[in-house]
Amino acid sequence: MGTKLKDIVNIKTIKLRELGLKTLAVDGCNLLFKYTSKIKTKQNYVIQDRLGRPKSHLQGFFYFIINLFERKIKPVFVFDGIPLDTKRNYGKKELKRINFLFKQYKRSDENKSKLFRNKFFLYKFIIEDLMDFIRLFGIPVIRGPSEGEAQATRLVKEKLAYGVISSDYDCLLYGCPRIYKNWSFKRDIIEFISLNDTLDTHKITNEQLIDISILMGNDYFPGYKGFGPVKSLKEIKKFGNIFEIKKEYNLNDDLNSIRNIFLNPYTVSFNPKYQAPNPAVISEYLVNRDFSPKRIKKGISRLMNAYKNIMIKQTTINQYFQ
């Protein structure tokens, strides 16, 4: 998913602790696929509770949040919107995500609920289940009306978040100045991509970066054969923009509409509000989903200690600047 811009963006590795006391918008759907791909049984099945409900995502997010809190990083989670009107078509990216989850959770059990055989219900269930779970930590959650990357980028542009945690390069196309990906909590490192550094290196604009993604292909347009990131960059620098290339190569596609998806994305206003985690309710929630009480207790102890340290540090800084 996303645009394959790795070959032309500037990536550097930094220490996670450098992001302490910063608010980061987290691409929730992107993180969800990471955990549904990796957290499985020995038989390569996604972990489920006794009622057949998927739960591997809860385990992944539980420890992800704890690890962020321990590094004094405040997350705000952003998820893709789901069309409420069934007559509305699902976008290409959304269908990819729905199909991915359906394949991950599909089982041959004939007694499985019919609802869980419905890929659209399954997608809706997992996202809503996850959002309810995250709110128990006192963390703000928003489901954007369209792409989560666009909504997360708006939070950064409005200075409600410092950057976005996502492995999807589409955030750059929406104009997100800072993206973080490929973290290791054990090594205390994370990869950092600066939009401005990338643009300055190649002496291009954000609009030209969007044009590059159109030539090579993105979630909304298949691109053109033979155009990878390097060639697309070269052609954009030579001709200036996608419209001049369209003339040169006699292309007939409506490329302006694709461009506008990134230049004028559909997002909503959102002001993140934080509360204290509710350890008792978190524990009850996880026990009801068949998680080990011993592991839950240990995890919640880490969570609350980390939360207290964040509040102490934040209070100290606020007092210093008063």
Short mmCIF file of C-alpha atoms in Angstrom, two decimals:
data_model
loop_
_atom_site.label_atom_id
_atom_site.label_comp_id
_atom_site.label_asym_id
_atom_site.label_seq_id
_atom_site.Cartn_x
_atom_site.Cartn_y
_atom_site.Cartn_z
CA MET A 1 0.00 0.00 0.00
CA GLY A 2 1.11 3.54 -0.67
CA THR A 3 3.58 4.99 -3.13
CA LYS A 4 7.03 3.37 -3.53
CA LEU A 5 9.15 6.47 -2.97
CA LYS A 6 11.89 4.82 -0.92
CA ASP A 7 14.57 5.25 -3.61
CA ILE A 8 14.28 9.04 -3.70
CA VAL A 9 13.46 10.10 -0.12
CA ASN A 10 15.98 11.04 2.57
CA ILE A 11 15.84 8.55 5.45
CA LYS A 12 17.92 8.77 8.60
CA THR A 13 17.84 6.89 11.89
CA ILE A 14 17.32 8.74 15.17
CA LYS A 15 16.87 7.78 18.81
CA LEU A 16 13.28 7.33 19.94
CA ARG A 17 14.04 9.30 23.09
CA GLU A 18 14.50 12.39 20.90
CA LEU A 19 10.72 12.36 20.46
CA GLY A 20 10.01 12.47 24.19
CA LEU A 21 7.11 14.78 25.21
CA LYS A 22 6.08 15.16 21.58
CA THR A 23 2.65 14.25 20.24
CA LEU A 24 2.74 11.92 17.24
CA ALA A 25 -0.19 11.04 15.01
CA VAL A 26 -0.26 7.29 14.42
CA ASP A 27 -1.56 5.82 11.16
CA GLY A 28 -3.83 3.29 12.85
CA CYS A 29 -4.69 1.18 9.80
CA ASN A 30 -1.05 0.98 8.80
CA LEU A 31 -0.11 -0.25 12.28
CA LEU A 32 -3.02 -2.69 12.30
CA PHE A 33 -1.72 -4.52 9.24
CA LYS A 34 1.72 -4.73 10.79
CA TYR A 35 0.38 -6.59 13.80
CA THR A 36 -2.12 -8.79 11.97
CA SER A 37 0.74 -9.91 9.73
CA LYS A 38 3.22 -10.72 12.49
CA ILE A 39 1.26 -11.83 15.56
CA LYS A 40 -0.02 -15.33 14.74
CA THR A 41 -0.24 -18.86 16.13
CA LYS A 42 2.26 -21.58 15.26
CA GLN A 43 -0.22 -22.74 12.61
CA ASN A 44 0.03 -19.26 11.02
CA TYR A 45 -3.48 -18.25 12.12
CA VAL A 46 -4.28 -14.86 13.55
CA ILE A 47 -4.90 -15.16 17.29
CA GLN A 48 -8.59 -15.31 18.26
CA ASP A 49 -10.53 -15.47 21.52
CA ARG A 50 -12.89 -18.26 22.55
CA LEU A 51 -15.75 -16.68 20.58
CA GLY A 52 -13.72 -16.56 17.38
CA ARG A 53 -13.17 -12.81 17.55
CA PRO A 54 -9.77 -11.60 16.29
CA LYS A 55 -7.55 -10.28 19.06
CA SER A 56 -3.97 -10.16 17.76
CA HIS A 57 -4.36 -6.46 17.00
CA LEU A 58 -5.24 -5.76 20.65
CA GLN A 59 -2.02 -7.40 21.83
CA GLY A 60 0.05 -5.42 19.34
CA PHE A 61 -1.52 -2.07 20.18
CA PHE A 62 -1.40 -2.74 23.94
CA TYR A 63 2.38 -3.02 23.98
CA PHE A 64 2.87 -0.36 21.31
CA ILE A 65 1.09 2.19 23.51
CA ILE A 66 3.02 1.09 26.59
CA ASN A 67 6.33 1.46 24.76
CA LEU A 68 5.42 4.94 23.52
CA PHE A 69 4.40 6.04 27.02
CA GLU A 70 7.65 4.68 28.46
CA ARG A 71 9.48 6.99 26.05
CA LYS A 72 7.19 9.88 27.01
CA ILE A 73 5.66 9.99 23.52
CA LYS A 74 1.97 10.95 23.35
CA PRO A 75 0.10 9.27 20.47
CA VAL A 76 -3.12 10.30 18.75
CA PHE A 77 -4.51 7.52 16.58
CA VAL A 78 -6.00 8.19 13.16
CA PHE A 79 -7.97 5.62 11.14
CA ASP A 80 -9.33 5.60 7.61
CA GLY A 81 -12.98 6.41 7.21
CA ILE A 82 -15.48 3.80 6.08
CA PRO A 83 -18.30 4.87 3.73
CA LEU A 84 -21.60 4.86 5.61
CA ASP A 85 -23.62 4.84 2.40
CA THR A 86 -23.49 1.34 0.88
CA LYS A 87 -24.03 2.85 -2.57
CA ARG A 88 -20.74 4.62 -2.35
CA ASN A 89 -17.82 2.76 -3.92
CA TYR A 90 -14.87 1.62 -1.84
CA GLY A 91 -11.57 3.10 -2.95
CA LYS A 92 -8.70 0.99 -4.24
CA LYS A 93 -6.67 1.36 -1.05
CA GLU A 94 -9.66 0.57 1.16
CA LEU A 95 -10.44 -2.58 -0.82
CA LYS A 96 -6.82 -3.69 -0.47
CA ARG A 97 -7.05 -3.30 3.27
CA ILE A 98 -10.40 -5.06 3.55
CA ASN A 99 -9.20 -7.98 1.44
CA PHE A 100 -6.00 -8.20 3.44
CA LEU A 101 -7.82 -8.47 6.76
CA PHE A 102 -10.35 -10.92 5.36
CA LYS A 103 -7.59 -13.25 4.15
CA GLN A 104 -5.83 -13.00 7.50
CA TYR A 105 -8.88 -13.95 9.56
CA LYS A 106 -10.67 -16.33 7.17
CA ARG A 107 -10.92 -19.87 8.54
CA SER A 108 -12.48 -23.10 7.27
CA ASP A 109 -14.55 -23.57 10.44
CA GLU A 110 -18.11 -24.21 9.24
CA ASN A 111 -19.56 -23.07 12.58
CA LYS A 112 -17.98 -19.64 12.28
CA SER A 113 -20.45 -16.77 12.42
CA LYS A 114 -21.70 -15.65 9.02
CA LEU A 115 -20.88 -12.10 10.01
CA PHE A 116 -17.21 -12.98 10.32
CA ARG A 117 -17.27 -14.40 6.80
CA ASN A 118 -18.32 -11.00 5.50
CA LYS A 119 -15.17 -9.07 4.66
CA PHE A 120 -16.85 -5.66 4.98
CA PHE A 121 -18.27 -6.45 8.41
CA LEU A 122 -14.94 -7.85 9.53
CA TYR A 123 -13.09 -4.68 8.55
CA LYS A 124 -15.67 -2.52 10.31
CA PHE A 125 -15.62 -4.70 13.43
CA ILE A 126 -11.86 -4.71 13.83
CA ILE A 127 -11.50 -0.94 13.40
CA GLU A 128 -14.34 -0.11 15.79
CA ASP A 129 -13.13 -2.68 18.32
CA LEU A 130 -9.65 -1.20 18.19
CA MET A 131 -10.84 2.39 18.54
CA ASP A 132 -12.88 1.49 21.64
CA PHE A 133 -9.84 -0.25 23.11
CA ILE A 134 -7.49 2.71 22.51
CA ARG A 135 -9.90 5.13 24.20
CA LEU A 136 -9.56 3.15 27.44
CA PHE A 137 -5.98 4.46 27.60
CA GLY A 138 -7.23 8.06 27.57
CA ILE A 139 -5.76 8.49 24.10
CA PRO A 140 -7.66 10.51 21.46
CA VAL A 141 -8.80 8.62 18.38
CA ILE A 142 -10.28 9.90 15.14
CA ARG A 143 -11.59 8.19 12.05
CA GLY A 144 -11.03 10.51 9.14
CA PRO A 145 -13.75 10.90 6.52
CA SER A 146 -11.35 9.58 3.89
CA GLU A 147 -7.67 8.59 4.06
CA GLY A 148 -6.10 8.37 7.50
CA GLU A 149 -2.78 9.69 6.17
CA ALA A 150 -4.48 12.89 5.03
CA GLN A 151 -6.20 13.39 8.38
CA ALA A 152 -2.96 12.71 10.28
CA THR A 153 -1.11 15.21 8.10
CA ARG A 154 -3.70 17.87 8.89
CA LEU A 155 -3.01 17.39 12.61
CA VAL A 156 0.69 18.03 11.97
CA LYS A 157 0.04 21.05 9.76
CA GLU A 158 -2.19 22.53 12.48
CA LYS A 159 0.57 21.86 15.05
CA LEU A 160 -1.62 19.44 17.00
CA ALA A 161 0.98 16.73 16.37
CA TYR A 162 4.70 16.88 15.64
CA GLY A 163 4.83 14.15 13.01
CA VAL A 164 3.19 10.95 11.78
CA ILE A 165 4.13 7.35 12.52
CA SER A 166 3.45 5.44 9.30
CA SER A 167 5.27 3.25 6.82
CA ASP A 168 3.12 4.73 4.05
CA TYR A 169 4.92 7.36 1.97
CA ASP A 170 1.58 8.88 0.96
CA CYS A 171 1.88 11.13 4.02
CA LEU A 172 4.63 12.98 2.14
CA LEU A 173 2.32 13.54 -0.81
CA TYR A 174 -0.25 15.13 1.49
CA GLY A 175 2.50 17.46 2.69
CA CYS A 176 3.42 15.94 6.05
CA PRO A 177 6.76 17.51 7.10
CA ARG A 178 7.91 14.63 9.33
CA ILE A 179 7.29 10.87 9.04
CA TYR A 180 8.58 8.16 11.36
CA LYS A 181 8.74 4.46 10.49
CA ASN A 182 10.53 1.13 11.13
CA TRP A 183 11.04 1.54 14.87
CA SER A 184 12.80 -0.78 17.30
CA PHE A 185 11.86 -0.33 20.93
CA LYS A 186 14.65 -2.67 22.01
CA ARG A 187 17.29 -0.61 20.21
CA ASP A 188 15.49 2.69 20.90
CA ILE A 189 15.67 3.79 17.25
CA ILE A 190 13.26 4.88 14.55
CA GLU A 191 13.64 6.00 10.93
CA PHE A 192 12.88 9.64 10.18
CA ILE A 193 11.91 11.18 6.85
CA SER A 194 11.91 14.94 6.41
CA LEU A 195 9.78 16.21 3.54
CA ASN A 196 11.75 19.45 3.28
CA ASP A 197 15.09 17.63 3.19
CA THR A 198 13.82 15.38 0.42
CA LEU A 199 12.49 18.28 -1.62
CA ASP A 200 15.65 20.34 -1.10
CA THR A 201 17.91 17.43 -2.09
CA HIS A 202 16.18 17.04 -5.46
CA LYS A 203 15.28 20.73 -5.84
CA ILE A 204 11.61 19.94 -6.41
CA THR A 205 8.30 21.08 -4.90
CA ASN A 206 5.66 19.04 -3.12
CA GLU A 207 3.46 19.30 -6.22
CA GLN A 208 6.27 17.80 -8.28
CA LEU A 209 6.60 14.96 -5.77
CA ILE A 210 2.91 14.25 -6.30
CA ASP A 211 3.49 14.27 -10.06
CA ILE A 212 6.29 11.73 -9.59
CA SER A 213 3.90 9.45 -7.70
CA ILE A 214 1.38 9.68 -10.53
CA LEU A 215 3.95 8.72 -13.15
CA MET A 216 5.20 5.71 -11.19
CA GLY A 217 1.79 4.79 -9.79
CA ASN A 218 0.02 5.27 -6.48
CA ASP A 219 -3.15 4.05 -4.76
CA TYR A 220 -5.35 6.09 -7.07
CA PHE A 221 -3.60 5.66 -10.40
CA PRO A 222 -1.67 2.69 -11.87
CA GLY A 223 1.08 4.86 -13.35
CA TYR A 224 2.86 4.27 -16.65
CA LYS A 225 4.97 1.33 -17.69
CA GLY A 226 8.69 1.95 -17.40
CA PHE A 227 8.33 4.82 -14.93
CA GLY A 228 9.95 4.00 -11.60
CA PRO A 229 10.85 6.57 -8.93
CA VAL A 230 14.22 7.49 -10.45
CA LYS A 231 12.99 7.92 -14.03
CA SER A 232 9.87 9.76 -12.85
CA LEU A 233 12.04 12.18 -10.87
CA LYS A 234 14.28 12.75 -13.89
CA GLU A 235 11.33 13.45 -16.21
CA ILE A 236 9.62 15.80 -13.75
CA LYS A 237 12.84 17.80 -13.33
CA LYS A 238 13.21 17.93 -17.10
CA PHE A 239 9.65 18.95 -18.01
CA GLY A 240 8.58 20.71 -14.81
CA ASN A 241 5.23 19.06 -14.17
CA ILE A 242 2.90 16.21 -15.10
CA PHE A 243 0.97 18.30 -17.61
CA GLU A 244 4.01 18.99 -19.78
CA ILE A 245 4.86 15.29 -19.68
CA LYS A 246 1.27 14.53 -20.64
CA LYS A 247 1.75 16.63 -23.78
CA GLU A 248 5.15 15.10 -24.56
CA TYR A 249 3.91 11.50 -24.27
CA ASN A 250 0.38 12.13 -25.63
CA LEU A 251 -1.32 10.89 -22.47
CA ASN A 252 -5.11 11.08 -22.26
CA ASP A 253 -5.75 10.39 -18.57
CA ASP A 254 -7.35 12.92 -16.23
CA LEU A 255 -4.24 13.48 -14.14
CA ASN A 256 -5.45 16.70 -12.55
CA SER A 257 -8.13 14.87 -10.57
CA ILE A 258 -5.48 12.50 -9.18
CA ARG A 259 -3.31 15.46 -8.25
CA ASN A 260 -6.19 17.12 -6.39
CA ILE A 261 -6.68 14.08 -4.16
CA PHE A 262 -3.40 14.99 -2.47
CA LEU A 263 -3.57 18.77 -2.84
CA ASN A 264 -7.13 19.09 -1.50
CA PRO A 265 -7.85 16.02 0.65
CA TYR A 266 -11.12 15.55 2.51
CA THR A 267 -10.39 15.97 6.23
CA VAL A 268 -12.16 17.30 9.32
CA SER A 269 -11.24 19.55 12.24
CA PHE A 270 -10.18 17.65 15.37
CA ASN A 271 -8.70 18.81 18.67
CA PRO A 272 -7.09 15.88 20.56
CA LYS A 273 -7.93 15.66 24.27
CA TYR A 274 -6.09 13.33 26.66
CA GLN A 275 -7.29 11.65 29.84
CA ALA A 276 -5.74 9.27 32.36
CA PRO A 277 -5.78 5.56 31.44
CA ASN A 278 -8.41 3.40 33.13
CA PRO A 279 -6.40 0.36 34.30
CA ALA A 280 -9.36 -1.54 35.77
CA VAL A 281 -11.40 -1.31 32.58
CA ILE A 282 -8.39 -2.13 30.38
CA SER A 283 -7.74 -5.22 32.49
CA GLU A 284 -11.38 -6.33 32.34
CA TYR A 285 -11.48 -5.76 28.59
CA LEU A 286 -8.39 -7.90 27.96
CA VAL A 287 -9.46 -10.66 30.36
CA ASN A 288 -12.76 -10.90 28.50
CA ARG A 289 -10.76 -11.40 25.31
CA ASP A 290 -8.84 -14.32 26.86
CA PHE A 291 -5.51 -12.63 27.52
CA SER A 292 -3.32 -13.90 30.35
CA PRO A 293 -4.20 -12.08 33.62
CA LYS A 294 -0.55 -12.28 34.68
CA ARG A 295 0.68 -10.59 31.49
CA ILE A 296 -2.11 -8.02 31.69
CA LYS A 297 -1.17 -7.09 35.26
CA LYS A 298 2.48 -6.70 34.33
CA GLY A 299 1.65 -4.63 31.24
CA ILE A 300 -0.72 -2.32 33.12
CA SER A 301 1.90 -1.77 35.81
CA ARG A 302 4.31 -0.62 33.10
CA LEU A 303 1.60 1.54 31.55
CA MET A 304 0.67 3.40 34.73
CA ASN A 305 4.28 3.95 35.79
CA ALA A 306 5.05 5.37 32.35
CA TYR A 307 1.96 7.59 32.43
CA LYS A 308 2.91 9.00 35.83
CA ASN A 309 6.41 9.79 34.56
CA ILE A 310 4.95 11.63 31.56
CA MET A 311 2.73 13.73 33.81
CA ILE A 312 5.58 14.53 36.22
CA LYS A 313 7.90 15.54 33.36
CA GLN A 314 5.18 17.58 31.63
CA THR A 315 4.28 19.37 34.88
CA THR A 316 7.93 20.19 35.57
CA ILE A 317 8.39 21.68 32.09
CA ASN A 318 5.15 23.68 32.33
CA GLN A 319 6.20 25.10 35.71
CA TYR A 320 9.62 26.02 34.31
CA PHE A 321 8.12 28.09 31.50
CA GLN A 322 5.48 29.83 33.63
#
